[in-house]
């Protein structure tokens, strides 16, 4: 399970030279593949998805400008070159948007002249207000601006407006409800994923009653709020744009699992654990974690976790006391005992015992990920493309 | 990471040299108020001892901690810095109201709207079943911008009196524009949180401790009727 080992690279400089050459040629090959997929009629979106997920993602912002619209199924021809005027003053969210954008200095490249940054901040406000005005069913949330700024910096105002609008009515739709109940529900997928892969970490977190709010900003900003290096942010956006809307929660789980040792060494206390987990390490092995998140999605698809996510919800309802949680945990543990100790009385328990059996497979896949990244990544990407194709037309059903 | 988040490292290095006493008492304080009133600045200023470089919108809840000493006893003060936007409080922040020992309400003296929101924040606390014995204080922030003030001290004092809270006016911003504000204590931020800590410490059979299992247990104060609820043990501080 120790993924850190995979970070060690060849010490010999000759080997490094060969690796570099290798990386260069892989990169060239990838660019050629992307170009070809873009030039095919119709555009080969399946290949583009695979490219966005696989190592290095979409490589450059120039490529992103061409591929991101395709990943969201937006025909580039349809994007208007003129943007509508924005009515700032009579927008109910204007004050909040202004406040958040004014404070978002850290999202802009460090060396950028103030004047240029201020111009972009104005555009950022306009994009947000334009999308909100056109879609009155959407509600602004703090953190939305962290997502929009990423699109603005990569794509420019016109293209960013089109993509953000599409994203807001699909991937981000649940975060933009009048309340955050659905956001909370999505956060409830986190613990069941962790439980499947590492029950020790799960138990520890449950005992500390850390909750899931530490991952809230990760989820609703697609990590844009917490990652300092813009290159990491866009790499993740490549991945998330190519995947199911719930992928960010799998990625959040993967980060927690990657920090297993730190978590288990932490004081078993809500405040301490919340603090540890919410401080995201800046040197994460992104490619490895992306591949793992893909694996976990394939192994434990949302449909399999849905029931537990709902139960999680009832466990965390404000009325529940600490004692309720404890006894509920005991019940859950009993349910998760190996099948031979368990009297299989009802379908729910049968299902749970099946899940318990699944766990060794999870471990095996983890080891596979450590031993042969490329192999695992290829498999995950392939599976992802298949599932992506599967969900794409049903998005509206999944996230009405 | 950011400046605003280095405060814990700062304080845990203190803690590690102090531990292990049998149990370190923990005072858990939640800081609430409208978006942009300066909650992050205040909590950072107290925990890190200096003003943050730049702050961003808080998404969800941030945690900061400082170890203080009162009458020779080391006490951990935990501050929960919350998002101001209304949608976050409804379903997200409730988890953090559990076992809270004190509440700090913050408004911005240059924003009448943030002051008008205070009753809603007080109602919020009531809904989270915080008892009357939980100390509350009111902080009017950004009083360095006196010329732009929209909320007079008199008005704020009336409100504070009506709700049995002491009032502090402060500025969690370096008043003299110096790069390093760490030696400037004229802002009273220190005094605000220390006052709360003293108050909590004086609530005697109140047991706030950290048992080995890690859950903070709060035993409510046993019968202690004679203490006045209003303006407990401190006068108002104004800069």
Coordinates of C-alpha atoms in Angstrom, one line a residue:
Chain A
X1 CA 0.0 0.0 0.0
X2 CA 2.9 2.3 0.4
X3 CA 2.6 4.4 -2.7
X4 CA 5.5 6.7 -1.7
X5 CA 7.9 4.1 -3.0
X6 CA 6.7 4.6 -6.5
X7 CA 8.2 8.1 -6.4
X8 CA 11.7 6.9 -6.3
X9 CA 13.4 7.3 -9.7
X10 CA 16.5 6.0 -11.2
X11 CA 19.6 7.5 -9.6
X12 CA 21.9 7.1 -12.6
X13 CA 22.1 10.1 -14.8
X14 CA 22.3 8.0 -17.9
X15 CA 19.0 6.4 -17.0
X16 CA 17.6 9.9 -16.3
X17 CA 18.7 10.9 -19.8
X18 CA 17.0 7.9 -21.3
X19 CA 13.9 8.6 -19.2
X20 CA 13.8 12.2 -20.4
X21 CA 14.0 11.2 -24.0
X22 CA 11.4 8.6 -23.4
X23 CA 9.1 11.3 -21.8
X24 CA 9.7 13.6 -24.7
X25 CA 8.8 11.0 -27.3
X26 CA 5.7 10.0 -25.3
X27 CA 4.7 13.6 -25.1
X28 CA 5.1 14.0 -28.9
X29 CA 3.1 10.9 -29.5
X30 CA 0.4 12.1 -27.2
X31 CA 0.1 15.5 -28.9
X32 CA -0.1 13.7 -32.3
X33 CA -2.9 11.4 -30.9
X34 CA -4.9 14.4 -29.6
X35 CA -4.5 16.3 -32.8
X36 CA -5.7 13.3 -34.8
X37 CA -8.7 12.8 -32.5
X38 CA -9.6 16.5 -32.9
X39 CA -9.4 16.3 -36.7
X40 CA -11.5 13.2 -37.0
X41 CA -15.1 13.8 -38.1
X42 CA -16.9 13.5 -35.8
X43 CA -14.3 14.4 -33.2
X44 CA -13.2 11.3 -31.3
X45 CA -14.3 12.3 -27.8
X46 CA -13.5 8.8 -26.3
X47 CA -9.8 9.3 -27.3
X48 CA -9.8 12.8 -25.9
X49 CA -11.2 11.5 -22.6
X50 CA -8.5 8.9 -22.4
X51 CA -5.9 11.5 -23.1
X52 CA -7.2 13.9 -20.5
X53 CA -7.1 11.1 -17.9
X54 CA -3.8 9.4 -18.8
X55 CA -0.4 10.5 -17.6
X56 CA 0.3 14.2 -17.9
X57 CA -3.3 15.0 -19.0
X58 CA -3.7 17.5 -21.8
X59 CA -0.2 18.9 -21.5
X60 CA -0.7 22.5 -22.6
X61 CA -3.3 25.2 -22.2
X62 CA -3.4 25.5 -26.0
X63 CA -4.6 21.9 -26.2
X64 CA -7.0 22.5 -23.3
X65 CA -8.7 25.3 -25.3
X66 CA -9.5 22.8 -28.0
X67 CA -10.2 19.7 -25.9
X68 CA -12.1 21.0 -22.8
X69 CA -15.1 22.1 -24.9
X70 CA -15.2 18.7 -26.5
X71 CA -15.2 17.0 -23.1
X72 CA -18.2 19.0 -22.2
X73 CA -19.8 18.3 -25.5
X74 CA -19.8 22.0 -26.5
X75 CA -19.5 22.5 -30.3
X76 CA -16.9 25.2 -30.7
X77 CA -18.7 26.8 -33.6
X78 CA -21.7 27.5 -31.3
X79 CA -19.7 29.7 -28.9
X80 CA -20.6 33.4 -29.6
X81 CA -17.8 35.8 -30.0
X82 CA -19.7 38.6 -28.4
X83 CA -20.7 38.4 -24.8
X84 CA -23.9 39.8 -23.4
X85 CA -23.7 42.9 -21.2
X86 CA -23.9 42.2 -17.5
X87 CA -26.3 44.0 -15.2
X88 CA -24.2 44.0 -12.1
X89 CA -26.3 46.1 -9.7
X90 CA -29.6 44.3 -9.8
X91 CA -28.0 40.9 -9.3
X92 CA -28.8 39.3 -5.9
X93 CA -25.3 37.7 -5.7
X94 CA -23.3 40.7 -6.8
X95 CA -22.1 41.7 -3.4
X96 CA -20.9 38.2 -2.4
X97 CA -19.3 37.6 -5.8
X98 CA -17.5 41.0 -5.5
X99 CA -16.3 40.2 -2.0
X100 CA -14.9 36.8 -3.0
X101 CA -13.3 37.9 -6.2
X102 CA -11.6 40.8 -4.6
X103 CA -10.0 38.5 -2.1
X104 CA -8.9 35.9 -4.7
X105 CA -5.5 37.3 -5.3
X106 CA -3.8 34.0 -4.8
X107 CA -5.5 32.4 -7.7
X108 CA -3.6 34.6 -10.2
X109 CA 0.0 33.9 -11.3
X110 CA 2.4 35.5 -8.8
X111 CA 4.3 37.7 -11.3
X112 CA 1.2 39.1 -13.0
X113 CA 1.0 43.0 -13.1
X114 CA -1.7 44.4 -10.9
X115 CA -3.5 46.1 -13.9
X116 CA -3.8 42.8 -15.8
X117 CA -4.9 41.0 -12.7
X118 CA -7.6 43.6 -12.0
X119 CA -8.8 43.3 -15.6
X120 CA -9.2 39.6 -15.2
X121 CA -11.0 40.0 -11.8
X122 CA -13.5 42.2 -13.6
X123 CA -14.0 39.5 -16.3
X124 CA -14.3 36.9 -13.5
X125 CA -17.1 38.8 -11.9
X126 CA -18.8 39.2 -15.3
X127 CA -18.7 35.6 -16.2
X128 CA -20.1 34.5 -12.9
X129 CA -23.0 37.1 -13.0
X130 CA -23.7 36.3 -16.6
X131 CA -24.1 32.6 -15.9
X132 CA -26.2 33.2 -12.8
X133 CA -28.4 35.7 -14.6
X134 CA -29.1 33.3 -17.5
X135 CA -29.8 30.4 -15.1
X136 CA -31.9 31.7 -12.3
X137 CA -32.2 28.2 -10.8
X138 CA -28.5 28.3 -10.0
X139 CA -27.2 29.8 -6.7
X140 CA -23.8 31.2 -6.1
X141 CA -21.6 29.6 -3.5
X142 CA -18.3 30.7 -2.1
X143 CA -15.7 28.6 -4.0
X144 CA -17.5 28.8 -7.3
X145 CA -15.2 31.7 -8.1
X146 CA -12.2 29.4 -7.6
X147 CA -13.5 27.1 -10.3
X148 CA -14.4 29.9 -12.7
X149 CA -11.0 31.6 -12.4
X150 CA -9.3 28.4 -13.6
X151 CA -11.4 28.4 -16.8
X152 CA -10.9 32.1 -17.3
X153 CA -7.1 31.8 -17.0
X154 CA -6.9 28.9 -19.4
X155 CA -9.6 29.8 -21.9
X156 CA -10.2 33.5 -21.9
X157 CA -13.6 35.1 -21.2
X158 CA -15.7 33.9 -24.2
X159 CA -14.8 30.3 -24.0
X160 CA -14.8 30.2 -20.3
X161 CA -18.3 31.6 -20.1
X162 CA -19.6 28.8 -22.4
X163 CA -17.9 26.1 -20.5
X164 CA -18.7 27.4 -17.0
X165 CA -22.3 27.6 -18.0
X166 CA -22.4 24.0 -19.1
X167 CA -20.4 22.8 -16.1
X168 CA -22.7 24.7 -13.8
X169 CA -25.8 22.9 -15.1
X170 CA -24.1 19.5 -15.0
X171 CA -21.1 18.7 -12.9
X172 CA -21.6 21.6 -10.4
X173 CA -25.3 21.6 -10.5
X174 CA -25.7 20.0 -7.1
X175 CA -23.5 22.5 -5.4
X176 CA -25.7 25.3 -6.8
X177 CA -29.0 24.3 -5.2
X178 CA -30.6 26.8 -2.9
X179 CA -29.3 24.8 0.0
X180 CA -26.1 22.7 0.4
X181 CA -28.0 19.5 1.3
X182 CA -27.0 17.8 -2.0
X183 CA -23.4 18.9 -1.5
X184 CA -23.5 17.3 1.9
X185 CA -25.0 14.2 0.4
X186 CA -22.1 14.0 -2.1
X187 CA -19.6 14.4 0.7
X188 CA -21.2 11.3 2.2
X189 CA -19.6 9.2 -0.5
X190 CA -16.2 9.9 1.0
X191 CA -16.3 7.6 4.0
X192 CA -17.7 4.5 2.3
X193 CA -14.9 4.7 -0.2
X194 CA -12.3 5.0 2.5
X195 CA -13.9 2.1 4.4
X196 CA -13.7 -0.2 1.4
X197 CA -10.0 0.4 0.9
X198 CA -8.7 0.9 4.4
X199 CA -11.0 0.0 7.3
X200 CA -8.3 1.1 9.8
X201 CA -8.3 4.7 8.5
X202 CA -12.1 4.6 8.3
X203 CA -12.4 3.5 12.0
X204 CA -9.9 6.1 13.1
X205 CA -11.7 8.9 11.4
X206 CA -15.1 7.7 12.7
X207 CA -13.8 7.5 16.2
X208 CA -12.4 11.1 16.0
X209 CA -15.8 12.2 14.6
X210 CA -13.9 14.3 12.1
X211 CA -16.8 14.6 9.7
X212 CA -16.2 15.4 6.1
X213 CA -16.2 19.2 6.0
X214 CA -12.4 19.2 5.7
X215 CA -13.0 18.0 2.1
X216 CA -15.7 20.5 1.3
X217 CA -13.5 23.1 -0.3
X218 CA -11.8 20.3 -2.3
X219 CA -15.0 19.1 -3.7
X220 CA -16.8 22.3 -4.5
X221 CA -13.7 24.0 -6.0
X222 CA -12.3 20.9 -7.7
X223 CA -9.2 21.5 -5.5
X224 CA -8.8 25.0 -7.0
X225 CA -9.0 26.6 -3.6
X226 CA -6.4 24.5 -1.9
X227 CA -3.6 23.8 -4.5
X228 CA -1.0 26.5 -4.8
X229 CA 0.4 25.4 -8.1
X230 CA -1.8 26.3 -11.1
X231 CA -0.3 23.4 -13.1
X232 CA -1.6 20.9 -10.7
X233 CA -5.0 22.5 -10.7
X234 CA -5.4 22.3 -14.5
X235 CA -4.1 18.8 -14.5
X236 CA -6.9 17.8 -12.2
X237 CA -9.4 19.7 -14.2
X238 CA -8.4 17.6 -17.3
X239 CA -9.2 14.5 -15.3
X240 CA -12.4 15.7 -13.7
X241 CA -13.8 17.1 -17.0
X242 CA -13.2 13.7 -18.6
X243 CA -14.9 11.8 -15.8
X244 CA -18.1 11.3 -13.8
X245 CA -19.2 14.3 -11.7
X246 CA -18.5 12.3 -8.6
X247 CA -14.8 11.7 -9.5
X248 CA -13.6 14.6 -7.2
X249 CA -14.9 12.8 -4.2
X250 CA -12.9 9.6 -5.2
X251 CA -9.9 11.8 -5.6
X252 CA -10.5 13.3 -2.1
X253 CA -10.7 9.7 -0.7
X254 CA -7.4 8.8 -2.5
X255 CA -5.7 11.8 -0.9
X256 CA -6.8 10.8 2.6
X257 CA -5.8 7.2 1.9
X258 CA -2.4 8.3 0.6
X259 CA -1.9 10.0 4.0
X260 CA -2.7 6.9 5.9
X261 CA 0.4 7.0 8.2
X262 CA -0.1 10.7 9.1
X263 CA -3.7 10.1 9.8
X264 CA -3.2 7.1 12.1
X265 CA -0.3 9.0 13.9
X266 CA -2.6 12.0 14.5
X267 CA -4.2 12.5 17.8
X268 CA -7.6 10.9 17.6
X269 CA -9.4 14.2 18.0
X270 CA -11.8 16.0 15.7
X271 CA -10.0 19.3 15.7
X272 CA -6.5 17.8 15.2
X273 CA -7.6 15.5 12.4
X274 CA -9.7 18.2 10.7
X275 CA -6.7 20.4 10.7
X276 CA -4.3 17.7 9.4
X277 CA -6.6 16.6 6.6
X278 CA -7.6 20.1 5.5
X279 CA -3.9 21.0 5.0
X280 CA -3.4 19.4 1.7
X281 CA 0.3 18.5 1.0
X282 CA 1.5 20.4 -2.0
X283 CA 3.8 17.7 -3.3
X284 CA 1.3 15.0 -3.9
X285 CA 2.1 12.4 -6.7
X286 CA -0.8 13.6 -8.8
X287 CA -0.4 11.1 -11.6
X288 CA -0.3 8.1 -9.2
X289 CA -3.3 9.5 -7.3
X290 CA -5.3 10.1 -10.5
X291 CA -4.8 6.6 -11.6
X292 CA -5.8 5.3 -8.1
X293 CA -8.9 7.4 -8.1
X294 CA -9.8 5.9 -11.5
X295 CA -9.3 2.4 -10.2
X296 CA -11.5 3.1 -7.2
X297 CA -14.2 4.5 -9.3
X298 CA -14.2 1.3 -11.4
X299 CA -14.1 -0.9 -8.4
X300 CA -16.6 0.9 -6.2
X301 CA -18.9 2.8 -8.6
X302 CA -21.2 5.4 -7.1
X303 CA -24.2 3.0 -7.5
X304 CA -22.6 0.6 -5.1
X305 CA -22.0 3.3 -2.5
X306 CA -25.3 5.2 -2.9
X307 CA -27.0 3.3 -0.1
X308 CA -24.3 3.8 2.4
X309 CA -24.0 7.4 1.5
X310 CA -27.6 7.8 2.4
X311 CA -27.1 6.0 5.7
X312 CA -24.1 8.2 6.4
X313 CA -26.4 11.1 6.0
X314 CA -28.7 9.9 8.7
X315 CA -25.8 9.2 11.0
X316 CA -24.6 12.7 10.7
X317 CA -27.9 14.4 11.2
X318 CA -27.8 17.1 13.8
X319 CA -30.2 15.2 16.1
X320 CA -27.8 12.3 16.5
X321 CA -25.7 12.3 19.6
X322 CA -22.3 10.9 19.9
X323 CA -23.8 7.8 21.5
X324 CA -26.0 7.2 18.5
X325 CA -23.0 7.3 16.3
X326 CA -21.1 4.9 18.5
X327 CA -23.9 2.3 18.5
X328 CA -24.5 2.7 14.8
X329 CA -20.8 2.1 14.2
X330 CA -21.0 -1.1 16.3
X331 CA -24.0 -2.2 14.2
X332 CA -22.2 -1.5 11.0
X333 CA -19.2 -3.4 12.2
X334 CA -21.3 -6.4 13.0
X335 CA -22.8 -6.2 9.6
X336 CA -19.4 -6.2 8.0
X337 CA -18.2 -9.3 9.7
X338 CA -16.9 -12.1 7.3
X339 CA -19.8 -14.1 6.0
X340 CA -19.1 -17.3 8.0
X341 CA -19.8 -15.5 11.2
X342 CA -22.9 -13.9 9.9
X343 CA -26.4 -15.1 9.7
X344 CA -27.7 -13.9 6.4
X345 CA -31.1 -12.8 7.2
X346 CA -32.0 -10.1 4.7
X347 CA -30.8 -8.8 1.4
X348 CA -29.0 -5.8 2.9
X349 CA -26.8 -8.1 4.9
X350 CA -26.1 -10.4 2.0
X351 CA -25.0 -7.4 0.1
X352 CA -22.7 -6.2 2.9
X353 CA -21.0 -9.6 3.2
X354 CA -20.3 -9.5 -0.5
X355 CA -18.7 -6.1 0.0
X356 CA -16.5 -7.6 2.7
X357 CA -15.3 -10.2 0.3
X358 CA -14.5 -7.6 -2.3
X359 CA -11.8 -6.0 -0.1
X360 CA -8.9 -8.3 -0.8
X361 CA -9.4 -7.4 -4.5
X362 CA -9.0 -3.8 -3.6
X363 CA -5.7 -4.5 -1.9
X364 CA -4.5 -6.4 -4.9
X365 CA -5.3 -3.5 -7.2
X366 CA -3.5 -1.2 -4.9
X367 CA -0.4 -3.3 -5.2
X368 CA -0.8 -3.5 -8.9
X369 CA -0.8 0.3 -9.0
X370 CA 2.5 0.4 -7.1
X371 CA 4.2 -2.3 -9.2
X372 CA 3.1 -1.3 -12.7
X373 CA 1.7 2.2 -12.9
X374 CA 1.5 2.3 -16.6
X375 CA -0.4 -1.0 -16.8
X376 CA -2.9 0.0 -14.1
X377 CA -3.3 3.4 -15.6
X378 CA -4.0 2.0 -19.0
X379 CA -6.6 -0.3 -17.5
X380 CA -8.2 2.5 -15.5
X381 CA -8.3 4.9 -18.4
X382 CA -9.9 2.3 -20.6
X383 CA -12.5 1.5 -18.0
X384 CA -13.1 5.2 -17.4
X385 CA -13.7 5.8 -21.0
X386 CA -16.3 3.1 -21.1
X387 CA -18.0 4.2 -18.0
X388 CA -17.7 7.8 -19.1
X389 CA -19.5 7.0 -22.4
X390 CA -22.1 5.1 -20.4
X391 CA -22.9 8.0 -18.1
X392 CA -22.5 10.9 -20.5
X393 CA -26.0 10.8 -22.0
X394 CA -27.6 10.0 -18.6
X395 CA -26.1 13.0 -16.8
X396 CA -29.3 14.8 -16.6
X397 CA -31.0 11.8 -15.1
X398 CA -28.3 11.3 -12.6
X399 CA -28.1 14.9 -11.6
X400 CA -31.5 16.4 -12.3
Chain B
X1 CA 1.0 26.5 2.7
X2 CA -0.5 29.9 3.3
X3 CA 0.3 32.3 6.1
X4 CA -3.1 31.9 7.4
X5 CA -2.6 28.3 8.0
X6 CA 0.8 28.2 9.6
X7 CA -0.7 29.2 13.0
X8 CA -1.1 25.6 14.2
X9 CA 2.5 24.7 13.5
X10 CA 3.4 27.6 15.5
X11 CA 1.4 26.6 18.4
X12 CA 1.9 22.9 18.3
X13 CA 5.6 23.4 18.6
X14 CA 4.8 25.1 21.9
X15 CA 2.5 22.2 22.9
X16 CA 5.0 19.5 22.3
X17 CA 7.5 21.0 24.7
X18 CA 4.8 21.4 27.3
X19 CA 3.2 18.0 27.1
X20 CA 2.5 15.7 28.8
X21 CA 0.7 17.2 31.7
X22 CA -2.1 14.9 32.7
X23 CA -4.7 16.7 30.7
X24 CA -4.6 20.0 28.9
X25 CA -7.9 21.8 29.1
X26 CA -9.3 22.8 25.8
X27 CA -11.5 25.9 25.2
X28 CA -13.4 25.6 22.0
X29 CA -14.6 28.9 20.6
X30 CA -16.6 29.3 17.4
X31 CA -16.3 32.6 15.5
X32 CA -19.3 33.6 13.4
X33 CA -20.6 36.6 11.5
X34 CA -21.3 37.8 7.9
X35 CA -19.0 37.2 5.0
X36 CA -16.1 39.6 4.8
X37 CA -16.3 41.0 8.4
X38 CA -12.8 39.7 9.1
X39 CA -13.2 36.5 11.1
X40 CA -10.2 34.9 9.4
X41 CA -8.1 37.9 10.2
X42 CA -9.1 38.0 13.8
X43 CA -8.5 34.3 14.5
X44 CA -5.2 34.4 12.6
X45 CA -4.0 37.5 14.4
X46 CA -4.7 35.8 17.8
X47 CA -3.2 32.4 17.0
X48 CA -0.1 33.5 14.9
X49 CA 0.5 36.7 16.7
X50 CA 0.6 38.7 13.5
X51 CA -1.7 39.9 10.8
X52 CA -2.2 37.7 7.7
X53 CA -0.8 38.7 4.4
X54 CA -4.0 38.3 2.5
X55 CA -7.0 36.3 3.3
X56 CA -9.4 34.5 1.1
X57 CA -13.0 33.5 1.4
X58 CA -13.3 30.7 4.0
X59 CA -15.0 27.6 2.6
X60 CA -16.6 25.5 5.2
X61 CA -14.7 25.7 8.5
X62 CA -11.0 26.5 9.3
X63 CA -9.4 25.6 12.5
X64 CA -6.7 27.5 14.4
X65 CA -5.2 26.9 17.8
X66 CA -3.1 28.5 20.4
X67 CA -1.7 27.4 23.7
X68 CA -2.1 30.1 26.4
X69 CA -1.2 30.2 30.1
X70 CA -3.6 31.5 32.7
X71 CA -2.5 31.4 36.4
X72 CA 0.2 28.9 35.5
X73 CA -2.2 26.6 33.7
X74 CA -1.6 25.8 30.1
X75 CA -4.8 25.9 28.1
X76 CA -5.5 25.1 24.5
X77 CA -7.7 27.7 22.8
X78 CA -9.3 26.3 19.7
X79 CA -10.8 28.7 17.3
X80 CA -13.2 27.5 14.6
X81 CA -13.3 30.1 11.8
X82 CA -16.5 29.6 9.8
X83 CA -17.7 30.6 6.3
X84 CA -19.9 33.7 6.3
X85 CA -22.2 32.8 3.4
X86 CA -25.6 31.8 4.6
X87 CA -25.8 28.6 2.6
X88 CA -22.8 27.1 4.5
X89 CA -24.3 27.6 8.0
X90 CA -27.5 25.8 7.2
X91 CA -26.2 22.3 6.6
X92 CA -22.5 22.5 6.9
X93 CA -21.4 24.3 10.0
X94 CA -23.7 22.6 12.5
X95 CA -21.1 19.8 13.2
X96 CA -18.9 22.5 14.7
X97 CA -21.3 23.9 17.1
X98 CA -21.1 20.7 19.1
X99 CA -19.5 21.1 22.5
X100 CA -18.7 24.7 21.9
X101 CA -17.6 26.6 25.0
X102 CA -17.9 30.2 23.8
X103 CA -19.1 32.1 20.8
X104 CA -17.6 35.2 19.2
X105 CA -20.0 37.2 17.0
X106 CA -18.2 39.5 14.6
X107 CA -19.6 42.4 12.6
X108 CA -17.9 45.1 10.5
X109 CA -18.3 48.6 11.8
X110 CA -18.2 49.9 8.2
X111 CA -21.1 47.6 7.2
X112 CA -24.5 48.3 8.7
X113 CA -25.8 45.1 7.0
X114 CA -23.3 42.9 8.9
X115 CA -24.6 44.5 12.1
X116 CA -28.2 44.0 11.1
X117 CA -27.4 40.3 10.6
X118 CA -26.5 39.8 14.2
X119 CA -30.0 38.8 15.4
X120 CA -29.9 36.0 12.8
X121 CA -26.6 34.8 14.0
X122 CA -27.9 34.8 17.6
X123 CA -30.9 32.8 16.5
X124 CA -28.5 30.4 14.7
X125 CA -26.8 29.7 18.1
X126 CA -30.2 29.2 19.7
X127 CA -31.1 26.7 17.1
X128 CA -27.9 24.8 17.8
X129 CA -29.1 24.5 21.4
X130 CA -26.3 26.5 22.9
X131 CA -27.2 27.2 26.5
X132 CA -27.3 30.5 28.2
X133 CA -24.2 29.6 30.2
X134 CA -22.1 29.6 27.0
X135 CA -20.3 32.9 27.0
X136 CA -20.8 35.1 24.0
X137 CA -19.0 38.3 23.0
X138 CA -19.5 40.8 20.3
X139 CA -16.7 42.1 18.2
X140 CA -16.9 45.2 15.9
X141 CA -14.1 44.8 13.5
X142 CA -12.3 47.2 11.2
X143 CA -12.5 50.2 13.5
X144 CA -9.4 51.5 11.8
X145 CA -11.8 52.6 9.1
X146 CA -13.4 55.0 11.6
X147 CA -14.2 57.5 8.9
X148 CA -16.3 55.0 7.0
X149 CA -18.1 53.7 10.1
X150 CA -21.8 52.9 9.7
X151 CA -22.3 51.4 13.1
X152 CA -21.8 53.7 16.1
X153 CA -20.3 52.4 19.3
X154 CA -23.4 53.5 21.2
X155 CA -25.7 51.5 19.0
X156 CA -23.5 48.4 19.2
X157 CA -23.2 48.8 23.0
X158 CA -27.0 48.9 23.3
X159 CA -27.3 45.8 21.3
X160 CA -24.6 44.1 23.4
X161 CA -26.3 45.0 26.6
X162 CA -29.6 43.8 25.4
X163 CA -28.0 40.4 24.7
X164 CA -25.8 40.3 27.8
X165 CA -22.6 40.3 25.9
X166 CA -19.5 42.4 26.3
X167 CA -18.6 44.5 23.3
X168 CA -15.1 44.9 21.8
X169 CA -14.2 47.2 19.0
X170 CA -11.0 46.3 17.2
X171 CA -9.1 46.2 14.0
X172 CA -7.5 42.9 13.0
X173 CA -5.3 44.9 10.6
X174 CA -2.0 46.4 11.3
X175 CA -2.9 49.9 12.4
X176 CA 0.3 51.6 11.4
X177 CA 0.8 49.9 8.1
X178 CA 4.1 48.4 9.3
X179 CA 5.1 45.2 7.6
X180 CA 5.5 43.3 10.8
X181 CA 2.6 43.8 13.2
X182 CA 3.8 41.1 15.6
X183 CA 4.8 43.5 18.3
X184 CA 1.8 45.7 18.2
X185 CA -0.7 44.9 20.8
X186 CA -2.8 48.0 20.6
X187 CA -5.5 46.2 18.6
X188 CA -6.9 44.3 21.6
X189 CA -7.3 41.1 19.6
X190 CA -5.2 39.3 22.2
X191 CA -7.3 40.8 25.0
X192 CA -10.6 39.7 23.4
X193 CA -9.7 36.0 23.3
X194 CA -7.9 36.1 26.6
X195 CA -11.0 37.6 28.2
X196 CA -13.1 34.8 26.9
X197 CA -10.5 32.3 28.1
X198 CA -10.4 33.8 31.6
X199 CA -14.2 33.7 31.7
X200 CA -14.2 30.1 30.8
X201 CA -11.5 29.2 33.3
X202 CA -13.5 31.0 36.0
X203 CA -16.6 28.9 35.3
X204 CA -15.5 26.4 37.9
X205 CA -16.8 23.0 38.1
X206 CA -16.9 23.3 34.4
X207 CA -14.7 20.5 33.2
X208 CA -13.2 20.9 29.8
X209 CA -10.7 18.3 29.2
X210 CA -9.2 16.0 26.7
X211 CA -9.6 12.4 27.7
X212 CA -7.4 9.7 26.3
X213 CA -10.0 8.6 23.8
X214 CA -9.9 12.0 22.2
X215 CA -13.5 13.2 22.5
X216 CA -13.9 16.5 24.2
X217 CA -16.3 16.1 27.1
X218 CA -18.2 19.0 28.4
X219 CA -19.8 18.9 31.8
X220 CA -22.1 21.8 32.3
X221 CA -21.5 24.2 35.1
X222 CA -23.4 23.0 38.2
X223 CA -25.7 25.5 39.8
X224 CA -24.1 28.8 39.7
X225 CA -26.8 31.4 39.7
X226 CA -25.5 34.5 41.2
X227 CA -23.1 35.6 38.5
X228 CA -24.5 38.4 36.3
X229 CA -24.7 37.3 32.7
X230 CA -24.2 40.7 31.3
X231 CA -20.7 42.3 30.9
X232 CA -19.0 39.5 32.8
X233 CA -15.8 40.5 34.4
X234 CA -14.6 43.0 31.9
X235 CA -15.2 46.4 30.6
X236 CA -15.5 47.2 27.0
X237 CA -12.4 47.8 25.1
X238 CA -12.2 50.3 22.5
X239 CA -9.3 51.5 20.5

